[in-house]
PDB file of C-alpha atoms in Angstrom:
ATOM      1  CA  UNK A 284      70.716 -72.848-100.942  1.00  0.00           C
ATOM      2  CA  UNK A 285      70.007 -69.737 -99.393  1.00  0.00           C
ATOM      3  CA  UNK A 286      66.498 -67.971 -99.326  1.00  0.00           C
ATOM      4  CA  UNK A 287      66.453 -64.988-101.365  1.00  0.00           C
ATOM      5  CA  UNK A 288      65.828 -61.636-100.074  1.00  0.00           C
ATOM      6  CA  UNK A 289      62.527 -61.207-101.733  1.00  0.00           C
ATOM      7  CA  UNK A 290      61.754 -57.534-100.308  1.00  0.00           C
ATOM      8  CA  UNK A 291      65.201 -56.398-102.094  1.00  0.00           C
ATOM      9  CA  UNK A 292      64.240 -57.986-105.181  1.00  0.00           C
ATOM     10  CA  UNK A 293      60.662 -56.342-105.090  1.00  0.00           C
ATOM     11  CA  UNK A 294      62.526 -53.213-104.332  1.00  0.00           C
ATOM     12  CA  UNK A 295      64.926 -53.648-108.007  1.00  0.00           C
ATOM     13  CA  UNK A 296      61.704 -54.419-109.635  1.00  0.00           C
ATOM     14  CA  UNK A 297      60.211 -51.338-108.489  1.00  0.00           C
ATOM     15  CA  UNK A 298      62.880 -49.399-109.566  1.00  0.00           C
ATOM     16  CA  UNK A 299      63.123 -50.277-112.740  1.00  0.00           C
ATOM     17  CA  UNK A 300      59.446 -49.934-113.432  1.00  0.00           C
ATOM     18  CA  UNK A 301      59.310 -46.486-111.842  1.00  0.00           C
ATOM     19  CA  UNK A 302      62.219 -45.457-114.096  1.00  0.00           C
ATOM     20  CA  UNK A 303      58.812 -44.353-116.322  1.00  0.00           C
ATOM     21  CA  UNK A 304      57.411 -41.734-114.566  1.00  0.00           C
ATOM     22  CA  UNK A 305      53.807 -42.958-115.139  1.00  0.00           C
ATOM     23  CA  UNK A 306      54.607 -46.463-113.821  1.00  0.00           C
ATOM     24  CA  UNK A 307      54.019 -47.556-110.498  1.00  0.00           C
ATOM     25  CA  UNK A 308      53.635 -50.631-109.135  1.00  0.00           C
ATOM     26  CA  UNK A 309      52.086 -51.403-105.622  1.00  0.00           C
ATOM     27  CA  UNK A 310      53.719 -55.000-103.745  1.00  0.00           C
ATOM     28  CA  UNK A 311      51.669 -57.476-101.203  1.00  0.00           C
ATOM     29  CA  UNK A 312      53.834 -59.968 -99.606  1.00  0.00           C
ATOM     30  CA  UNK A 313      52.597 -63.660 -98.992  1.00  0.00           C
ATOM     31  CA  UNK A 314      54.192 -66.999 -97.188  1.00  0.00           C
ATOM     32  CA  UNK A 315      53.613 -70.559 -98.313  1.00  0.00           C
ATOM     33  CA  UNK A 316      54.471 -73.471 -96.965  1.00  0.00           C
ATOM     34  CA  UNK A 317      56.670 -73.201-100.497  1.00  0.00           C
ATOM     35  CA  UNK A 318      58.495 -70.373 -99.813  1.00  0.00           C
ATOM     36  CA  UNK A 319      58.055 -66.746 -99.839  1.00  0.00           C
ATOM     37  CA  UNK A 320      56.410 -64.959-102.866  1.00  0.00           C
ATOM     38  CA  UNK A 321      55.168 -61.209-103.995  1.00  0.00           C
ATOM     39  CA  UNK A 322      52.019 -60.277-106.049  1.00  0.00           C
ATOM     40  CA  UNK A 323      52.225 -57.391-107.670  1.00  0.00           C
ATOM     41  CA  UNK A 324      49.500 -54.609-108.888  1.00  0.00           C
ATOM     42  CA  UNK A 325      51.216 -52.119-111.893  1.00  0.00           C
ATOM     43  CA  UNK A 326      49.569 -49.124-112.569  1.00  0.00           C
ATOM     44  CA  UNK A 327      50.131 -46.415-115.351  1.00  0.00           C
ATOM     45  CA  UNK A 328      48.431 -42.980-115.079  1.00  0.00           C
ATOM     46  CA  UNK A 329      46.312 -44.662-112.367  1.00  0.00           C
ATOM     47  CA  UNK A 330      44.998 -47.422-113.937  1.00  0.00           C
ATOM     48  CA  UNK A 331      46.012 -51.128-113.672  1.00  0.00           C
ATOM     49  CA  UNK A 332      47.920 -51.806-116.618  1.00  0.00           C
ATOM     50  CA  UNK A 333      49.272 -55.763-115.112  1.00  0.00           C
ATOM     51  CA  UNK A 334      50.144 -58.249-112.537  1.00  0.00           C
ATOM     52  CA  UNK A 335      53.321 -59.097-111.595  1.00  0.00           C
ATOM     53  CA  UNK A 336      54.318 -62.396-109.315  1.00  0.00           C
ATOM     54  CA  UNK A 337      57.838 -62.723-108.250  1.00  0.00           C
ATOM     55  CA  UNK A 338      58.686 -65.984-107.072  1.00  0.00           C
ATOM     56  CA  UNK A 339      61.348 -67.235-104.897  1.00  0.00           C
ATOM     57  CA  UNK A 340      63.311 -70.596-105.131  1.00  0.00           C
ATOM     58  CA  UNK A 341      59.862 -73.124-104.756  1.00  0.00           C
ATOM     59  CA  UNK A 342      57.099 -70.490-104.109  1.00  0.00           C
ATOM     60  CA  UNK A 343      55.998 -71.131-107.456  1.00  0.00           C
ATOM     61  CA  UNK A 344      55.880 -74.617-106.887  1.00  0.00           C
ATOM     62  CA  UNK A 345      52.528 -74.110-104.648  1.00  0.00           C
ATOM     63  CA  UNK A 346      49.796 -75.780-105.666  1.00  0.00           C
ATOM     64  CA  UNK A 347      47.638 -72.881-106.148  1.00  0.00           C
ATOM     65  CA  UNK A 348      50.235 -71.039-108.154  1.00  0.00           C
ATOM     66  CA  UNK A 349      48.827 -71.800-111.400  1.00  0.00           C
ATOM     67  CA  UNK A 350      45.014 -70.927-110.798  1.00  0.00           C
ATOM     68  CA  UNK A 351      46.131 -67.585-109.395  1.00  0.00           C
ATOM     69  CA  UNK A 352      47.917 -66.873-112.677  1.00  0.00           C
ATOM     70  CA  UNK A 353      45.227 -67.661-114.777  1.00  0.00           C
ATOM     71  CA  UNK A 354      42.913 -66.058-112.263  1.00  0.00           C
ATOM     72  CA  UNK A 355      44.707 -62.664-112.972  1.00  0.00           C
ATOM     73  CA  UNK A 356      45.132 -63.521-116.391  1.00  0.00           C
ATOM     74  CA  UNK A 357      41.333 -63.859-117.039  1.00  0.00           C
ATOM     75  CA  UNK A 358      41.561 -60.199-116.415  1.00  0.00           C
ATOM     76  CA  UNK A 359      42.863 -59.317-119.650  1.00  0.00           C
ATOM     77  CA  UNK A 360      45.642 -57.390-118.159  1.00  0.00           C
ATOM     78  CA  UNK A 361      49.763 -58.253-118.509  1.00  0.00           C
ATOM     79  CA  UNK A 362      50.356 -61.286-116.263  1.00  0.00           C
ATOM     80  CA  UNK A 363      53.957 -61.313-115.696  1.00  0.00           C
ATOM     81  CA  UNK A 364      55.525 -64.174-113.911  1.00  0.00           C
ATOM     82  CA  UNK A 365      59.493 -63.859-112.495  1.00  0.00           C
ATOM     83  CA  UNK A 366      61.127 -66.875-111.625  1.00  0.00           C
ATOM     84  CA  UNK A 367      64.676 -68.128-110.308  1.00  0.00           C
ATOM     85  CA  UNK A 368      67.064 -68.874-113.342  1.00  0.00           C
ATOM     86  CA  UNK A 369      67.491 -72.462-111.925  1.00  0.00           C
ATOM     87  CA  UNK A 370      63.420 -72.356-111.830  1.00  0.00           C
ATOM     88  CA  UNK A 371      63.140 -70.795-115.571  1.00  0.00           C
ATOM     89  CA  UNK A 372      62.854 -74.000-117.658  1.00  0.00           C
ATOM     90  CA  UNK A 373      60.685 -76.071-115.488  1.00  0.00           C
ATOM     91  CA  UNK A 374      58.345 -73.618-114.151  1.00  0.00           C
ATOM     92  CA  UNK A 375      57.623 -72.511-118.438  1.00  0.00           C
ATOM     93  CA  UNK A 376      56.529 -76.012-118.967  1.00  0.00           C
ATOM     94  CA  UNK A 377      54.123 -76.305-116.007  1.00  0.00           C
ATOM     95  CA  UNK A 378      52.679 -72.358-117.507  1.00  0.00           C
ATOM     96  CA  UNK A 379      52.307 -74.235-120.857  1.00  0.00           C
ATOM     97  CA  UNK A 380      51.046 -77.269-119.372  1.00  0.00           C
ATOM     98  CA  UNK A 381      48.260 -75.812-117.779  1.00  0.00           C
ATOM     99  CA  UNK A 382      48.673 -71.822-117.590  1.00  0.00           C
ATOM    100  CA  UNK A 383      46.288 -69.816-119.647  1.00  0.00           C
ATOM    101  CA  UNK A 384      47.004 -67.167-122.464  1.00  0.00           C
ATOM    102  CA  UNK A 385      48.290 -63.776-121.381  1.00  0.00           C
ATOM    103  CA  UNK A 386      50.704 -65.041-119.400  1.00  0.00           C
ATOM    104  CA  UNK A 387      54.498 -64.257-119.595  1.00  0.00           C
ATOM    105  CA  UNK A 388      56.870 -66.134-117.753  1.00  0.00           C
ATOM    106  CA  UNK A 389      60.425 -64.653-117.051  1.00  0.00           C
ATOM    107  CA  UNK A 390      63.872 -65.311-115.226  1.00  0.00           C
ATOM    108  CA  UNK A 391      65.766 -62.831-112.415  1.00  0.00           C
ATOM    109  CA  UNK A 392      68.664 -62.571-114.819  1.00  0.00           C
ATOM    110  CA  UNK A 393      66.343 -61.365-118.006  1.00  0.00           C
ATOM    111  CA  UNK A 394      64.699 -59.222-115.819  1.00  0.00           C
ATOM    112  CA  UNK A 395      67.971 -57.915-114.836  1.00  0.00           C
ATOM    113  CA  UNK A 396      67.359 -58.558-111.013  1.00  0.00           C
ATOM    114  CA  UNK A 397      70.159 -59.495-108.430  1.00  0.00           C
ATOM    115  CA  UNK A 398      69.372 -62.239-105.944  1.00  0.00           C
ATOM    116  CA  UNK A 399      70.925 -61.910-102.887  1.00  0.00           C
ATOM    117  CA  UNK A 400      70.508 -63.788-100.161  1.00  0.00           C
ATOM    118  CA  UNK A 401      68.343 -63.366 -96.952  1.00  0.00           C
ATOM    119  CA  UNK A 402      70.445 -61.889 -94.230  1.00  0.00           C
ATOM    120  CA  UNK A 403      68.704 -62.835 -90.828  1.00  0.00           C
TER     121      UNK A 403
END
């Protein structure tokens, strides 16, 4: 399978959230030995209203994936996770497992995001 291009999925992300004029959303890129993933800081009117993680294919397969979720989620803020479709099922029962409250868990396709693949 090909990696996903995880800037232009950031990018449709953005979009969509800046669609609200008050939204905005600031991305930091990271690299794991699982894969490439973005952490995301939303803002409305300034302040942080959520977090958003988008992973890619295994990225949220890293070990420390969970206690950054419930790290951010501890926050009381929207904790918004964004999986592959083929990731959807599997990654919801490790959040359930062991993820704590306030966190959502979504697929590309619900959040109406296109994967396409990384063009080197």
């Amino acid at each position: 399978m090909a990696t996903v291009d995880l800037m232009d999925l950031v990018g449709q992300r953005m979009e969509d959230m800046e669609e609200d004029e008050e939204v905005e959303a600031e991305a930091t890129y990271f690299i794991s030995d699982s894969g490439p993933w973005s952490f995301m800081v939303v803002r409305a009117d300034g302040e942080i209203v959520g977090f958003e993680f988008l992973e890619t294919e295994n990225s949220w397969r890293r070990p420390e994936a969970i206690e950054e979720y419930n790290a951010v989620a501890n926050s009381d803020l929207e904790v918004l996770v964004i999986v592959p479709d083929e990731a959807f099922v599997e990654a919801t029962e490790m959040l359930y497992q062991s993820g704590g409250v306030g966190i959502t868990i979504s697929s590309y396709h619900a959040m109406e995001l296109s994967s396409r693949p990384l063009v080197s």
